Amino acid sequence: MTEPFPNPGTSVTALPEPAERGDRPPPARFAYDAHTWKEIAHLLANLPVSLAGFVYTVTMLFTGVGLTVTVIGFPLLALGLMGSRLLGRMERVRARKLLGVRVEEPSRLPMRGSGGFWPQLWMAVKDPVGWRTVLYELIRLPWGVLTFAVTLAGLFVLWPVLPFVVRGLANADRAMVRGLLSPSDELERRIAELESDRGVVVDTAAADLRRIERDLHDGAQARLVNLAMGLGLAKEKLLEDPDAAASMVDEAHGEVKLALQELRDLARGIHPAVLTDRGLDAALSSVASRCTVPVQVTVDLDERPAAAIEGIAYFTVSELLQNISKHSRARSAAVEVWRSEGRLLIQVWDDGRGGASLDGGTGMRGLADRLGAVDGLFVVESPEGGPTTVTAELPWRDRSGALAEGPGRAKRVPKEASVRGRG
């Protein structure tokens, strides 16, 4: 099961600052406590660790940069920078264990949806996290020699004041870890995400245009062609055989009705009129009425979001209800929509057989990509045997286009989501 989203009106507590989380060690003392011994171990380990990192980095740089005139140069450089990311991870673990420095892991490179091999290669080559780790490893060797020599000598000749010397050296290490091995700043992360999401949006728009063209060509256009041919034949027989002409006109009238119905269905698939006129509550109730499973719809919104966000929410629920009708074998379902802390939250629940996943087909994956393209989240919790709970989160934008104030995108996937757990 998954953890419910925050209730409307509740606040999300921000993560404490490093000093508040216990990153700052206790004051140095003449007595040798556990923190001092950990710092001594870290400083003595600096030499072998920095030597290994320096050798890897120099070898990787010379090999990759030297072979950039060939085909394999850039791929080798990209692989080398990915290896530097692993070195940075190990250094963060070492600093966390011995120095108490809690630095968040950088975001992974957004390879999915980046447009093929060459865009992925270029993204890896210009990775700021990898290059900062390269800089870290290059300056660490002379620093590692210095800290190893001073600490080792201090164990014999600076014993009384060694804790204070070690604390100063360890604080310099902490500063380097926080400065060079911390995640990219928010701007870099957002640029990388937006570059990836732009490709998803373009692909989704192209797929929608192809679907509309196909539906028009195979449906309404074919019926209108038949209608024109039928009316032409009826016109020719109007004087010779009025009864046959009247029969053809009746058939043409039936074709007109079917063509109009198909055009209405197509227009509803592009953007339903009820959504434009009356909002999510009425539109989702209309979708639920067409579902083969009884659906309870609850929409708790004091105002309407921007049209684009409203449309994405509508089509997300619509496709999820279609999946419930076709695949779930459920006896009941529920849809709940509400707003919390500048986000539009959606939960769709059913008591069917379960087993749904993002890897089960293109439908769920397409929904996840669409929500990700607008800085949303899409989480599926569907154990075998059911029930299935799908949670979706979208940024709230007012009808005027302003982005609502709030804590921003959730950094953690919720652990439990229940349409009845919001209270």
Coordinates of N, CA and C in Angstrom, one line a residue, residues 31 33 58 112 117 157-159 184 198 202 234 237 267 289 307:
A31 N 40.6 15.5 24.9 CA 40.4 14.1 24.9 C 40.0 13.5 23.5
D33 N 37.8 11.5 21.4 CA 36.5 10.8 21.4 C 36.3 10.1 20.1
V58 N 43.1 10.9 -14.3 CA 44.1 11.3 -15.3 C 44.1 10.3 -16.5
R112 N 16.2 8.5 -20.3 CA 15.0 8.1 -21.0 C 14.3 9.3 -21.7
F117 N 20.9 7.8 -29.2 CA 22.3 7.5 -28.7 C 23.1 8.8 -28.6
V157 N 54.2 13.5 17.4 CA 54.8 14.7 17.9 C 53.8 15.8 18.3
L158 N 52.5 15.7 17.9 CA 51.5 16.7 18.2 C 50.3 16.1 19.0
W159 N 50.6 15.0 19.8 CA 49.6 14.3 20.5 C 48.6 15.2 21.3
S184 N 23.8 18.9 -8.3 CA 23.8 20.1 -9.1 C 22.7 21.1 -8.5
R198 N 11.0 18.0 -22.9 CA 10.6 18.7 -24.2 C 10.4 17.6 -25.3
V202 N 6.9 16.8 -27.5 CA 6.9 16.7 -28.9 C 6.4 15.4 -29.4
A234 N -29.1 9.1 -55.5 CA -30.5 9.5 -55.3 C -30.9 10.6 -56.2
K237 N -31.8 9.2 -59.6 CA -33.0 8.4 -59.6 C -34.2 9.1 -59.2
A267 N -14.3 14.9 -31.2 CA -14.2 16.2 -30.5 C -14.0 16.0 -29.0
S289 N -19.8 7.7 -15.9 CA -21.1 7.1 -16.3 C -20.9 6.1 -17.5
A307 N -6.5 25.5 -17.9 CA -7.1 24.6 -18.9 C -6.2 23.4 -19.2

